Coordinates of C-alpha atoms and ligand atoms in Angstrom, one line a residue:
M1 CA 234.0 212.4 192.2
L2 CA 232.1 209.1 192.2
N3 CA 229.8 208.6 194.9
I4 CA 229.3 204.9 196.7
Q5 CA 227.6 203.7 199.4
T6 CA 228.6 200.4 201.5
T7 CA 227.3 199.8 205.6
I8 CA 230.9 199.2 206.8
A9 CA 234.1 200.7 205.0
I10 CA 237.5 198.7 205.8
I11 CA 240.3 200.4 205.1
G12 CA 243.5 197.6 204.4
A13 CA 243.0 194.2 203.1
G14 CA 245.3 192.5 205.2
P15 CA 244.4 189.7 207.5
S16 CA 242.5 192.0 209.9
G17 CA 240.4 193.8 207.1
L18 CA 239.7 190.5 205.2
L19 CA 238.7 188.6 207.9
L20 CA 236.5 191.3 209.5
G21 CA 235.2 191.8 206.2
Q22 CA 234.3 187.8 205.5
L23 CA 232.6 187.9 209.0
L24 CA 230.7 190.8 208.3
A25 CA 229.3 189.3 205.1
K26 CA 228.6 185.8 206.6
Q27 CA 226.1 187.8 208.6
G28 CA 224.8 190.0 205.9
I29 CA 226.2 192.8 206.9
E30 CA 227.7 195.2 203.6
N31 CA 231.1 196.4 203.4
I32 CA 233.9 197.6 201.2
I33 CA 237.8 197.2 201.3
I34 CA 240.3 199.9 200.1
E35 CA 243.6 198.8 199.7
R36 CA 246.4 200.8 199.0
V37 CA 248.8 198.3 197.1
S38 CA 247.9 195.2 195.2
G39 CA 246.5 191.9 196.2
S40 CA 249.6 189.9 195.3
H41 CA 252.1 192.8 197.1
V42 CA 249.8 191.9 200.0
L43 CA 250.3 188.3 199.2
G44 CA 254.2 188.4 199.1
R45 CA 254.8 189.9 203.0
I46 CA 256.5 187.0 205.0
R47 CA 254.7 186.8 208.3
A48 CA 254.3 184.5 211.1
G49 CA 252.5 181.5 211.3
I50 CA 251.6 180.5 215.3
L51 CA 247.2 180.3 215.4
E52 CA 245.6 180.4 218.5
Q53 CA 242.2 178.7 218.8
G54 CA 240.6 181.7 218.6
I55 CA 241.7 182.7 215.1
V56 CA 241.4 179.1 214.0
G57 CA 237.4 179.2 215.1
L58 CA 236.6 182.5 213.2
A59 CA 238.5 180.7 210.6
E60 CA 236.0 177.8 210.1
Q61 CA 232.9 180.6 210.6
A62 CA 234.3 182.5 207.7
G63 CA 234.4 179.4 205.6
V64 CA 238.1 179.6 205.1
A65 CA 239.3 177.1 207.5
K66 CA 239.2 174.2 205.0
R67 CA 242.7 174.5 203.5
M68 CA 244.5 174.9 207.0
Q69 CA 243.0 172.2 208.3
Q70 CA 244.2 169.8 205.8
E71 CA 247.7 171.9 205.4
G72 CA 248.3 172.9 209.2
K73 CA 249.8 171.5 211.6
L74 CA 248.5 171.0 214.7
H75 CA 251.3 172.0 217.7
D76 CA 250.8 170.5 221.1
G77 CA 254.0 171.7 222.6
F78 CA 257.2 174.0 221.9
E79 CA 260.4 174.4 223.2
I80 CA 262.6 176.8 225.0
A81 CA 266.0 176.1 224.9
D82 CA 268.4 177.5 227.7
G83 CA 271.9 177.5 226.3
D84 CA 272.2 173.7 225.6
T85 CA 269.3 172.7 227.7
R86 CA 265.6 172.1 225.9
I87 CA 262.9 172.6 227.8
R88 CA 259.4 171.4 226.4
I89 CA 256.6 173.1 227.5
D90 CA 253.6 170.7 227.4
I91 CA 250.6 173.5 226.0
K92 CA 248.3 170.5 225.3
A93 CA 249.0 169.0 229.1
H94 CA 249.0 172.2 230.8
T95 CA 245.7 173.8 228.6
G96 CA 244.1 171.0 226.9
S97 CA 244.6 173.6 223.8
S98 CA 246.8 173.2 220.9
V99 CA 247.9 176.2 218.6
M100 CA 247.6 175.4 214.6
C101 CA 250.8 176.0 212.8
Y102 CA 249.9 177.6 209.5
G103 CA 251.3 180.7 207.4
Q104 CA 249.7 183.9 208.1
T105 CA 250.1 184.5 204.2
E106 CA 248.1 181.5 203.5
L107 CA 245.4 182.5 205.7
T108 CA 245.1 186.0 203.8
K109 CA 245.4 183.9 200.6
D110 CA 242.1 181.8 201.4
L111 CA 240.7 185.0 202.6
M112 CA 241.7 187.0 199.7
E113 CA 240.2 184.3 197.5
A114 CA 237.1 184.0 199.1
R115 CA 236.3 187.8 199.4
E116 CA 237.0 187.4 195.5
S117 CA 234.9 184.1 194.8
N118 CA 232.0 185.5 196.9
G119 CA 231.7 188.7 194.7
L120 CA 232.5 191.3 197.6
T121 CA 234.3 194.8 196.6
T122 CA 237.8 195.5 197.4
Y123 CA 239.5 198.9 195.7
Y124 CA 242.9 197.8 195.5
E125 CA 246.1 200.1 194.5
A126 CA 243.8 202.6 196.4
S127 CA 245.7 206.6 196.6
E128 CA 244.6 209.5 198.5
V129 CA 242.7 207.5 200.8
E130 CA 241.4 210.1 203.2
L131 CA 238.9 209.9 206.6
H132 CA 236.2 212.7 207.0
D133 CA 233.8 213.9 209.3
I134 CA 234.5 210.4 211.4
T135 CA 232.3 211.3 214.7
N136 CA 228.8 212.4 212.5
S137 CA 228.1 210.9 209.0
P138 CA 231.8 209.5 207.8
S139 CA 232.8 208.7 204.3
I140 CA 236.2 207.8 202.6
T141 CA 237.6 209.7 199.7
F142 CA 240.0 207.6 197.3
T143 CA 241.8 207.4 193.9
C144 CA 241.4 204.1 192.1
Q145 CA 242.5 203.4 188.4
G146 CA 242.3 207.4 188.1
E147 CA 239.1 208.0 189.8
R148 CA 238.0 209.9 192.6
F149 CA 235.7 208.1 194.9
R150 CA 233.8 209.0 197.8
L151 CA 232.5 205.8 200.0
N152 CA 229.7 207.0 202.7
C153 CA 229.3 204.4 204.9
E154 CA 228.0 204.3 208.6
Y155 CA 231.2 202.9 210.2
I156 CA 234.7 202.9 209.1
A157 CA 237.3 200.2 210.3
G158 CA 240.5 201.2 210.2
C159 CA 242.6 197.5 209.5
D160 CA 244.7 199.5 208.1
G161 CA 248.3 198.6 210.0
F162 CA 251.0 200.3 211.8
H163 CA 251.6 202.6 209.4
G164 CA 248.3 203.5 208.0
V165 CA 246.3 206.8 207.6
S166 CA 243.3 205.6 210.4
R167 CA 245.0 206.0 213.7
A168 CA 246.6 209.3 212.7
S169 CA 243.0 210.3 211.2
I170 CA 242.2 210.7 215.4
P171 CA 243.1 214.0 216.9
A172 CA 246.3 213.5 218.9
H173 CA 244.6 215.3 222.0
N174 CA 242.1 212.3 221.9
R175 CA 244.6 209.4 221.6
Q176 CA 247.3 208.1 224.2
E177 CA 250.1 205.9 222.4
F178 CA 252.0 203.6 224.5
E179 CA 255.4 202.5 222.9
R180 CA 258.5 200.5 224.0
V181 CA 261.2 199.9 221.1
Y182 CA 263.5 197.5 221.9
P183 CA 267.5 197.4 221.5
F184 CA 267.5 194.8 218.8
G185 CA 265.7 193.3 215.5
W186 CA 265.1 190.0 214.2
L187 CA 266.8 188.9 211.0
G188 CA 264.4 186.5 209.8
V189 CA 265.5 183.8 207.0
L190 CA 262.9 182.0 204.8
S191 CA 264.5 178.4 203.6
D192 CA 263.3 175.6 201.4
T193 CA 264.6 173.4 204.1
P194 CA 263.1 170.7 206.2
P195 CA 262.6 172.1 209.8
V196 CA 265.1 170.9 212.1
N197 CA 262.5 170.3 214.7
H198 CA 258.7 169.1 214.4
E199 CA 258.0 171.6 217.3
L200 CA 259.1 175.4 217.3
I201 CA 262.7 175.9 219.4
Y202 CA 262.6 179.6 221.0
A203 CA 266.5 179.3 221.8
R204 CA 268.1 181.9 224.5
S205 CA 271.9 181.9 224.7
E206 CA 274.8 183.9 225.4
R207 CA 274.8 185.3 222.0
G208 CA 271.5 186.1 222.1
F209 CA 268.2 184.8 220.8
S210 CA 267.1 182.8 217.9
L211 CA 264.0 181.0 217.1
C212 CA 263.3 177.9 214.8
S213 CA 260.3 177.5 213.1
M214 CA 258.5 176.6 210.0
R215 CA 256.4 176.8 207.0
S216 CA 255.9 172.9 206.3
S217 CA 257.7 170.1 206.6
T218 CA 259.8 171.4 203.4
R219 CA 260.0 175.3 204.1
S220 CA 261.4 176.6 207.4
R221 CA 261.7 180.1 209.0
Y222 CA 264.7 181.0 211.4
Y223 CA 265.4 184.3 213.2
I224 CA 268.7 185.4 215.0
Q225 CA 268.7 188.8 217.5
V226 CA 270.4 191.1 215.9
P227 CA 271.3 194.9 217.0
T228 CA 269.0 198.1 215.7
Y229 CA 271.7 199.2 213.7
D230 CA 272.1 195.9 212.1
K231 CA 271.7 195.3 208.4
V232 CA 270.6 192.5 206.1
E233 CA 273.7 193.2 203.5
N234 CA 275.8 192.2 206.5
W235 CA 274.6 188.8 206.7
S236 CA 275.5 186.4 203.9
D237 CA 273.5 182.9 204.2
D238 CA 276.4 181.2 205.1
L239 CA 277.3 183.6 208.3
F240 CA 273.5 183.2 209.0
W241 CA 273.3 179.4 209.6
N242 CA 276.8 179.6 211.5
E243 CA 275.4 181.9 213.7
L244 CA 272.2 180.1 214.2
K245 CA 274.1 176.9 215.0
K246 CA 275.8 178.4 217.5
R247 CA 272.7 179.9 219.6
I248 CA 270.7 176.7 218.8
P249 CA 271.4 173.4 221.4
A250 CA 274.8 171.4 219.9
E251 CA 272.6 168.6 219.1
M252 CA 270.1 170.5 217.2
A253 CA 272.9 172.4 215.2
R254 CA 274.3 169.0 214.3
R255 CA 270.8 168.3 212.8
L256 CA 270.2 171.6 210.8
I257 CA 269.7 171.4 207.1
T258 CA 270.7 174.8 205.5
G259 CA 269.8 175.7 202.3
P260 CA 269.8 179.3 200.4
S261 CA 267.6 182.1 202.0
I262 CA 264.2 182.6 199.8
E263 CA 264.0 185.5 201.8
K264 CA 265.9 187.6 204.3
S265 CA 264.8 190.8 206.2
I266 CA 265.5 192.4 209.6
A267 CA 262.4 193.6 211.4
P268 CA 262.6 196.1 214.3
L269 CA 260.9 194.8 217.9
R270 CA 258.2 197.2 219.1
S271 CA 255.0 197.5 221.8
F272 CA 253.0 199.7 220.8
V273 CA 249.0 200.1 221.9
C274 CA 247.2 203.3 221.1
E275 CA 244.3 203.9 223.6
P276 CA 241.3 204.2 222.7
M277 CA 240.8 202.1 219.5
Q278 CA 238.3 203.9 218.7
Y279 CA 236.9 207.4 217.9
G280 CA 233.3 208.4 216.8
K281 CA 232.3 205.7 214.1
L282 CA 236.2 204.6 213.2
F283 CA 237.2 201.5 215.0
L284 CA 241.1 200.5 214.7
V285 CA 241.5 196.8 214.2
G286 CA 245.0 194.8 214.7
D287 CA 248.3 196.7 213.6
A288 CA 246.4 200.0 213.2
A289 CA 246.0 200.1 217.0
H290 CA 249.0 197.9 218.5
I291 CA 252.1 196.3 218.0
V292 CA 253.8 193.2 219.7
P293 CA 257.6 191.6 219.6
P294 CA 257.1 188.7 217.6
T295 CA 258.4 186.4 220.3
G296 CA 254.8 185.3 221.8
A297 CA 253.6 184.9 218.6
K298 CA 250.8 187.4 219.1
G299 CA 250.6 189.9 216.2
L300 CA 247.8 188.3 214.0
N301 CA 246.2 186.5 217.2
L302 CA 245.4 190.0 218.3
A303 CA 244.2 191.0 215.2
A304 CA 241.9 188.2 215.1
S305 CA 240.5 189.1 218.8
D306 CA 240.1 192.8 218.1
V307 CA 238.1 191.3 214.7
N308 CA 236.3 189.2 217.2
A309 CA 235.4 191.8 219.3
L310 CA 234.0 194.1 216.5
I311 CA 231.7 191.5 215.0
Q312 CA 230.0 191.3 218.3
V313 CA 229.2 194.9 218.3
L314 CA 228.3 195.1 214.6
Q315 CA 225.9 192.2 215.2
R316 CA 224.4 193.9 218.4
I317 CA 223.8 197.3 215.9
Y318 CA 222.6 195.7 212.7
L319 CA 221.1 191.9 214.0
H320 CA 219.5 193.5 216.8
N321 CA 219.4 197.1 216.1
D322 CA 220.8 198.0 219.5
K323 CA 223.2 200.8 219.4
S324 CA 224.0 200.5 223.2
A325 CA 227.3 198.5 222.6
V326 CA 228.9 200.9 220.3
G327 CA 231.1 202.1 222.9
H328 CA 232.3 199.1 224.4
Y329 CA 234.2 197.8 221.5
S330 CA 237.5 199.4 222.6
P331 CA 237.3 198.5 226.3
L332 CA 236.3 194.8 225.1
A333 CA 239.6 194.6 222.7
L334 CA 242.0 196.8 224.8
R335 CA 241.6 194.0 227.7
R336 CA 243.0 191.1 225.8
V337 CA 245.0 193.4 223.9
W338 CA 246.9 194.3 226.9
H339 CA 247.5 191.0 228.1
G340 CA 248.9 189.7 225.1
E341 CA 251.0 192.9 224.9
R342 CA 252.5 191.8 228.0
F343 CA 253.1 188.5 227.3
S344 CA 255.0 189.2 224.4
W345 CA 257.2 191.8 226.2
W346 CA 257.5 189.1 229.4
L347 CA 258.9 186.6 226.9
S348 CA 261.3 188.7 224.9
N349 CA 262.9 190.0 228.3
M350 CA 263.4 186.8 229.3
L351 CA 264.7 185.1 226.4
H352 CA 267.1 188.3 224.9
N353 CA 269.8 189.3 225.4
F354 CA 270.2 192.8 226.6
E355 CA 274.0 192.7 227.5
G356 CA 274.0 195.8 229.6
E357 CA 271.9 198.1 227.3
D358 CA 270.2 200.8 229.3
V359 CA 266.7 198.9 229.5
D360 CA 264.9 201.3 232.5
E361 CA 265.4 202.1 236.0
L362 CA 267.1 198.6 236.9
Q363 CA 270.2 199.8 235.4
N364 CA 271.7 201.5 238.5
V365 CA 274.7 199.7 239.3
T366 CA 278.2 199.5 240.9
H367 CA 280.7 198.7 238.1
N368 CA 283.5 197.6 239.9
G369 CA 284.8 195.1 238.4
P370 CA 284.7 193.7 234.4
N371 CA 281.5 192.0 235.0
R372 CA 278.7 194.0 233.1
S373 CA 276.0 192.5 234.2
T374 CA 272.6 194.8 235.6
M375 CA 270.0 193.7 238.0
F376 CA 267.4 193.7 234.8
E377 CA 269.7 190.7 233.6
R378 CA 269.7 189.1 237.3
F379 CA 265.9 189.3 237.6
M380 CA 265.8 187.7 233.9
E381 CA 268.0 185.0 235.4
S382 CA 265.3 184.4 238.4
E383 CA 262.9 184.8 235.8
R384 CA 264.0 181.9 233.8
R385 CA 265.2 179.8 236.7
Y386 CA 261.4 179.8 237.9
F387 CA 259.7 179.7 234.8
L388 CA 261.6 177.5 232.8
Y389 CA 262.5 175.1 235.3
T390 CA 258.9 174.5 237.3
E391 CA 255.5 173.2 236.5
E392 CA 253.5 176.0 237.8
G393 CA 256.0 178.0 235.5
H394 CA 255.3 176.3 232.4
K395 CA 251.6 176.2 233.0
V396 CA 251.9 180.5 232.8
I397 CA 253.6 180.0 230.0
A398 CA 251.3 177.3 227.8
T399 CA 248.3 179.2 229.3
Q400 CA 249.6 182.8 227.5
Y401 CA 251.3 180.9 224.6
V402 CA 247.5 179.6 223.5
G403 CA 246.0 182.7 224.3
M404 CA 243.1 183.7 226.6
P405 CA 239.6 183.0 225.9
Y406 CA 237.9 185.5 224.1
E407 CA 235.7 187.9 226.0
E408 CA 231.9 187.7 225.4
L409 CA 230.3 191.3 225.2
Q410 CA 227.7 191.7 228.0
Ligands
APR1 N1 244.9 202.9 202.9 C1 244.3 201.7 202.3 N2 245.2 200.4 202.8 C2 246.3 200.9 203.6 C3 247.1 201.9 204.2 C4 246.1 203.2 203.2 N3 246.3 204.7 203.7 N4 247.8 202.1 205.1 C5 248.2 200.7 204.7 N5 247.4 199.9 204.3 C6 247.2 198.7 203.9 C7 248.4 197.8 203.7 O1 248.8 197.7 202.5 C8 248.1 196.3 204.6 O2 247.8 196.0 203.3 O3 246.6 197.9 205.1 C9 247.0 196.7 205.4 C10 247.2 196.2 207.1 O4 247.4 195.2 207.0 P1 248.5 194.6 207.8 O5 249.9 195.7 208.1 O6 248.9 193.5 207.9 O7 248.0 194.6 209.6 P2 247.0 193.5 210.2 O8 245.9 193.5 209.1 O9 246.3 194.3 211.1 O10 247.5 191.8 210.3 C11 248.2 192.3 211.2 O11 249.9 191.6 210.2 O12 251.8 192.6 210.0 C12 251.4 191.8 210.6 O13 252.7 191.3 212.8 C13 251.5 191.9 212.1 O14 250.6 189.7 212.1 C14 249.7 190.5 212.3 C15 248.8 191.0 211.3
PHB2 C1 257.2 182.4 212.4 O1 257.0 181.2 212.0 O2 257.7 183.4 211.7 C2 257.0 183.2 214.0 C3 256.9 181.7 214.8 C4 256.3 182.2 216.5 C5 256.9 183.0 216.6 C6 257.5 184.4 215.8 C7 257.6 183.9 214.3 O3 256.6 183.6 217.8

């Protein structure tokens, strides 16, 4: 076994791990990343593309914002369609801020290239990754290119996603997990066709939710809500486009330019949080600690705010020789995580069809007629009437969509 050493061991070369590694290196704090798959496999994942100003700022600090500024598009608003009614949420007017439309995959690529050009160490295609002595003198053993390694470190950042090894390395009696699984998923299609609109459209219709998004002026990303039991092979491109046209406003359907899908997949929707987000000298970051339904575009943005919280703690330790803040990471990160979780859950409830699904205790209604509506659905109708059709409601949506300001470590 080869013994190697670093200050911060990062598990996972997704956006969380790469952004953390880059920001640590900028501060002169040594780090090594261990990643289960190849770099090209990481870049092959199709992910969302709406960035809050917070992560744009972190990308600038990390020295990887150049291509984003050149190729990304600032969006000052987005639309919510309620049936055929198009409602614009003017986030610039309500918050003074905008969001950046730039694919997560592109940002991951920029981070990966920066890490490589800075000569920082990443072990790709690592297997048998195990954490040891997390509460005292942590190390990680792993196999890479047939060699066994032990990486000795001072702290471990578990940036290894929902299915990673880090969260599972915290004893079950030391963590509490909160989970809500939704009774539907999103069928997503990527196509080299011009976007139907210059801003995103979140559409609610009697047939179900849909989203019209984009990656560039020539590449679009569309989603439709499907039942959890649905299969991507049930959906030809034509079936997808025809269903999407039935769910978006008629004028949008007329304008929609369809084309062959270059990626098509179904993602389940869940809300998940693990508390606390740290144990001993292990910090959980990003999807390793929490998952949101993609409705609020918060997945990557919450990972970034975790990184911002952790960077502050590690700077306190290594630049100011002050370990007093070590225990502050989890509560600091969780305050913003729960805010993003609640917004994503709330927007998902308001815009998706639950079709009499057994959502929760609001189910108890008397079915004495053909109408299968539930009390929950009546509540959501009332939510839409207020939040989609009043300026106060728009301000609430806009403020949360652009993201609450990052909290500074006290
Ligand atoms: N050892 C090493 N690496 C691992 C292990 C392991 N045991 N398990 C998982 N990984 C790697 C995965 O291969 C992946 O590259 O950890 C990385 C985790 O990356 P993400 O799942 O993208 O999570 P994160 O970096 O937190 O980014 C969150 O990505 O999935 C989206 O919607 C999510 O936008 C959010 C963002
Ligand atoms: C996307 O472009 O993939 C996207 C955008 C906004 C969301 C979810 C996904 O809320």
